[in-house]
Coordinates of C-alpha atoms and ligand atoms in Angstrom, one line a residue:
M1490 CA 87.4 123.3 22.6
E1491 CA 90.1 123.1 19.9
W1492 CA 89.1 121.2 16.7
R1493 CA 91.6 119.5 14.5
I1494 CA 90.3 117.9 11.3
V1495 CA 92.6 115.4 9.6
K1496 CA 92.3 113.5 6.3
D1497 CA 91.7 110.0 7.5
Y1498 CA 92.0 107.5 10.3
E1499 CA 95.8 107.0 9.7
E1500 CA 96.4 110.7 10.3
L1501 CA 94.1 110.8 13.3
S1502 CA 95.9 107.9 14.9
L1503 CA 99.3 109.5 14.3
M1504 CA 98.3 112.9 15.6
A1505 CA 96.6 111.3 18.7
A1506 CA 99.7 109.3 19.4
R1507 CA 102.0 112.3 19.0
F1508 CA 99.7 114.2 21.4
V1509 CA 100.0 111.5 24.0
A1510 CA 103.7 111.2 23.5
A1511 CA 104.2 114.9 23.9
Q1512 CA 102.3 114.8 27.2
V1513 CA 104.6 111.9 28.4
K1514 CA 107.8 113.6 27.3
N1515 CA 106.8 116.7 29.1
K1516 CA 105.8 114.8 32.2
P1517 CA 107.2 111.2 32.2
N1518 CA 105.1 110.2 35.2
S1519 CA 101.9 111.4 33.6
V1520 CA 98.6 109.8 34.8
L1521 CA 96.8 108.9 31.6
G1522 CA 93.0 108.2 31.3
L1523 CA 92.6 105.6 28.6
A1524 CA 89.6 104.7 26.3
T1525 CA 88.6 101.6 24.4
G1526 CA 86.4 101.2 21.3
S1527 CA 87.6 100.9 17.7
T1528 CA 88.7 104.6 17.5
P1529 CA 91.9 104.6 19.6
I1530 CA 93.2 101.3 18.2
G1531 CA 95.4 103.1 15.7
M1532 CA 96.7 105.5 18.4
Y1533 CA 97.8 102.5 20.5
R1534 CA 99.4 101.0 17.5
E1535 CA 101.4 104.2 16.8
L1536 CA 102.4 104.6 20.5
T1537 CA 103.6 101.0 20.4
R1538 CA 105.7 101.8 17.4
M1539 CA 107.3 104.8 19.1
V1540 CA 108.1 102.6 22.2
E1541 CA 109.6 99.9 20.0
R1542 CA 111.7 102.4 18.0
G1543 CA 113.0 103.7 21.4
E1544 CA 111.5 107.2 20.8
L1545 CA 109.2 107.0 23.8
S1546 CA 109.3 105.3 27.2
L1547 CA 106.1 104.8 29.2
Q1548 CA 107.8 103.3 32.2
Q1549 CA 106.7 106.0 34.6
V1550 CA 103.2 106.4 33.3
V1551 CA 100.2 105.4 35.4
T1552 CA 97.0 104.5 33.6
F1553 CA 93.3 104.5 34.5
N1554 CA 90.8 103.1 32.0
L1555 CA 87.5 104.7 31.6
D1556 CA 85.1 101.8 31.7
E1557 CA 84.5 98.1 31.6
Y1558 CA 81.6 95.8 31.0
I1559 CA 80.1 93.9 33.9
G1560 CA 79.7 90.2 33.5
L1561 CA 82.7 89.5 31.2
A1562 CA 85.8 88.0 32.8
P1563 CA 89.0 90.0 32.2
D1564 CA 90.2 87.3 29.8
H1565 CA 87.0 87.5 27.7
P1566 CA 88.0 88.7 24.2
Q1567 CA 85.4 91.4 24.3
S1568 CA 86.3 92.7 27.8
Y1569 CA 88.1 96.0 27.9
H1570 CA 90.8 94.3 30.1
Y1571 CA 91.5 92.0 27.2
Y1572 CA 91.3 94.8 24.6
M1573 CA 93.9 97.0 26.5
H1574 CA 96.3 94.2 26.9
H1575 CA 95.9 93.0 23.3
H1576 CA 96.2 96.4 21.7
F1577 CA 98.6 98.2 24.0
F1578 CA 99.8 97.0 27.4
S1579 CA 101.4 93.7 26.3
H1580 CA 103.5 95.7 23.7
V1581 CA 104.7 98.6 25.8
D1582 CA 106.8 99.2 28.9
I1583 CA 104.3 100.3 31.5
P1584 CA 104.8 98.2 34.6
A1585 CA 101.7 96.1 35.4
G1586 CA 101.3 97.7 38.8
Q1587 CA 100.8 101.1 37.2
I1588 CA 97.9 99.9 35.1
H1589 CA 94.3 100.3 36.4
L1590 CA 91.0 99.3 34.9
P1591 CA 87.7 99.4 36.8
Y1592 CA 86.2 96.0 37.6
V1593 CA 83.0 95.0 39.2
E1594 CA 81.9 91.4 39.7
K1595 CA 78.5 90.6 38.2
G1596 CA 77.0 89.5 41.5
A1597 CA 78.2 92.7 43.2
A1598 CA 76.5 94.9 40.6
Q1599 CA 74.3 97.2 42.6
E1600 CA 73.6 100.5 40.9
E1601 CA 73.2 102.5 44.1
D1602 CA 76.1 101.1 46.0
C1603 CA 79.4 100.3 44.4
E1604 CA 82.4 100.0 46.7
A1605 CA 84.8 99.1 43.9
C1606 CA 83.7 102.4 42.1
E1607 CA 84.5 104.5 45.2
A1608 CA 87.9 102.8 45.6
Y1609 CA 88.6 103.5 41.9
D1610 CA 88.0 107.2 42.3
R1611 CA 90.1 107.3 45.5
M1612 CA 92.9 105.6 43.6
I1613 CA 92.8 108.2 40.9
E1614 CA 92.9 111.0 43.5
E1615 CA 95.8 109.3 45.3
H1616 CA 97.8 109.5 42.1
G1617 CA 97.1 113.2 41.9
G1618 CA 94.3 113.0 39.3
I1619 CA 94.4 112.4 35.6
D1620 CA 96.8 114.6 33.5
L1621 CA 95.5 113.6 30.1
Q1622 CA 92.2 111.8 29.5
V1623 CA 91.7 110.2 26.1
L1624 CA 88.0 109.8 25.0
G1625 CA 86.0 108.4 22.2
I1626 CA 82.4 109.3 21.6
G1627 CA 79.3 107.2 21.3
R1628 CA 76.9 107.8 18.5
N1629 CA 74.4 109.1 21.1
G1630 CA 77.0 111.4 22.6
H1631 CA 78.1 109.1 25.5
I1632 CA 81.6 109.4 26.9
G1633 CA 82.9 106.4 28.7
F1634 CA 79.6 104.8 29.3
N1635 CA 77.9 107.9 30.6
E1636 CA 74.7 107.6 28.6
P1637 CA 72.3 110.5 27.7
S1638 CA 70.1 111.1 30.7
I1639 CA 68.3 113.8 32.6
S1640 CA 71.2 113.7 35.1
L1641 CA 74.7 112.5 35.0
E1642 CA 76.7 110.9 37.7
V1643 CA 79.9 112.5 39.0
G1644 CA 82.0 109.6 40.2
T1645 CA 82.7 106.1 38.9
H1646 CA 79.4 104.1 38.9
I1647 CA 77.5 101.2 37.4
V1648 CA 75.3 101.9 34.4
T1649 CA 72.5 100.1 32.5
L1650 CA 73.5 100.4 28.9
T1651 CA 71.1 101.9 26.5
E1652 CA 69.7 99.7 23.7
E1653 CA 71.4 102.0 21.2
T1654 CA 74.8 101.4 22.8
R1655 CA 74.3 97.6 23.0
Q1656 CA 73.3 97.6 19.3
A1657 CA 76.3 99.7 18.4
N1658 CA 78.7 97.4 20.3
A1659 CA 76.9 94.2 19.1
R1660 CA 79.3 94.1 16.1
F1661 CA 82.0 92.8 18.4
F1662 CA 79.8 89.9 19.7
Q1663 CA 78.2 86.9 18.0
R1664 CA 74.7 87.7 19.1
I1665 CA 73.1 90.8 20.6
E1666 CA 72.1 88.7 23.7
E1667 CA 75.8 88.3 24.5
V1668 CA 76.3 92.1 24.8
P1669 CA 76.4 92.9 28.6
T1670 CA 73.5 94.9 29.9
H1671 CA 75.6 96.7 32.5
A1672 CA 79.0 98.4 32.7
V1673 CA 81.1 100.3 35.2
T1674 CA 82.3 103.7 34.0
M1675 CA 84.1 106.8 35.3
G1676 CA 81.6 109.5 35.9
V1677 CA 81.6 112.9 34.1
G1678 CA 83.1 114.4 37.2
S1679 CA 86.1 112.2 37.1
I1680 CA 86.5 112.9 33.4
M1681 CA 86.1 116.7 33.8
K1682 CA 88.7 116.8 36.6
A1683 CA 91.4 115.7 34.1
E1684 CA 93.9 118.5 33.3
R1685 CA 93.6 117.9 29.6
I1686 CA 91.2 116.0 27.4
L1687 CA 91.7 114.5 24.0
L1688 CA 88.5 113.4 22.2
L1689 CA 88.9 111.2 19.1
A1690 CA 86.2 110.7 16.4
S1691 CA 86.5 108.7 13.2
G1692 CA 84.2 107.7 10.4
S1693 CA 80.8 108.8 9.0
D1694 CA 79.0 107.0 11.9
K1695 CA 80.1 110.0 14.1
K1696 CA 79.2 112.9 11.8
E1697 CA 75.8 113.5 13.3
V1698 CA 77.0 113.4 16.9
L1699 CA 80.0 115.6 16.1
A1700 CA 77.7 118.2 14.4
R1701 CA 75.5 118.1 17.5
L1702 CA 78.5 118.5 19.8
Y1703 CA 79.8 121.4 17.8
A1704 CA 76.4 123.3 17.6
E1705 CA 74.5 122.4 20.7
G1706 CA 74.8 123.9 24.2
V1707 CA 75.6 121.9 27.3
R1708 CA 73.0 119.3 28.1
T1709 CA 73.1 116.0 29.9
E1710 CA 71.2 114.5 27.0
L1711 CA 74.4 114.9 25.1
P1712 CA 77.0 113.9 27.7
A1713 CA 80.0 114.9 25.6
S1714 CA 78.7 118.5 25.5
L1715 CA 79.9 118.9 29.1
L1716 CA 83.4 119.2 27.6
H1717 CA 82.4 122.7 26.4
V1718 CA 83.0 123.9 29.9
H1719 CA 86.4 122.3 30.3
Q1720 CA 89.4 124.6 29.7
D1721 CA 91.6 122.2 27.8
V1722 CA 89.9 120.0 25.3
T1723 CA 91.3 119.0 21.9
V1724 CA 89.1 117.1 19.4
I1725 CA 90.7 115.2 16.6
A1726 CA 88.3 114.1 13.9
D1727 CA 88.8 112.7 10.5
R1728 CA 87.1 114.2 7.5
E1729 CA 84.3 111.6 7.5
A1730 CA 83.4 112.3 11.1
A1731 CA 83.7 116.1 10.5
A1732 CA 81.6 116.0 7.3
W1733 CA 78.6 117.8 9.0
L1734 CA 80.7 120.3 10.9
P1735 CA 80.1 123.9 9.8
V1736 CA 83.8 124.7 10.2
G1737 CA 85.8 126.2 7.4
E1738 CA 86.6 123.8 4.6
S1739 CA 90.3 124.7 5.0
L1740 CA 90.2 123.0 8.4
K1741 CA 88.9 119.9 6.7
G1742 CA 92.1 119.7 4.7
Ligands
GLP2038 C1 82.0 102.4 23.7 C2 82.9 102.8 24.9 C3 83.3 104.3 24.8 C4 83.8 104.5 23.3 C5 82.5 104.5 22.5 C6 82.8 104.7 21.0 O1 80.7 102.0 24.1 N1 82.4 102.6 26.1 O2 84.4 104.5 25.7 O3 84.4 105.8 23.2 O4 81.7 103.5 22.7 O5 83.3 103.5 20.4 P1 84.0 103.4 19.0 O6 85.3 104.0 19.1 O7 84.1 101.9 18.7 O8 83.0 104.1 18.1

């Protein structure tokens, strides 16, 4: 796992966008795994600028998003479908047919049996797997919506969100009751199969979980810790998120 500590959110966003752009320049038909949350918004903004300035084309890129709430329509302002179109897809040149997000109807939400989930994994496979997976990290160490647990699911599946995650995401809703209780997420297997992984963390809210990720071994109670056994993971963290990391001060800029 390679750690890059940058000054602030602006630097993180620029470095992350350059990382993704380099991937696409190297392989124009890259399959990108994309994340939501507040952290990658700046990265999407910078990528949009690169496309607008004619420095980057995403025309051949194929995207697969990590997760989505269950029970929010795609045009709901808090759905990840809406987020992705608002922050990224509506501003760049990726053809609509190359964009994929998981979606499960509320009534169809059966944790044990999810046809849409299997179809999503098959589609990723059919595209040759993910070349670069962008990830955020939850304060409890979740990646996608893979919550701390005694076991983690391999493929795309339905999850019951933890109270902690619902509370953390309540800031985007008017009332906590409006935060969905379930979501669909790629599993840790789908994430770990990506050729390369880019994990982004910003702000002091993440300093504790990053310190745990840095210091602890692999355990399902800290889902992001699985990334320790992946051969190509880059973490970009800003100074606030890296505050509790025992890495050399020089790295912290
Ligand atoms: C959300 C998403 C994750 C995201 C994480 C952190 O619940 N499901 O994919 O990485 O939590 O979000 P943020 O970047 O807003 O801190």
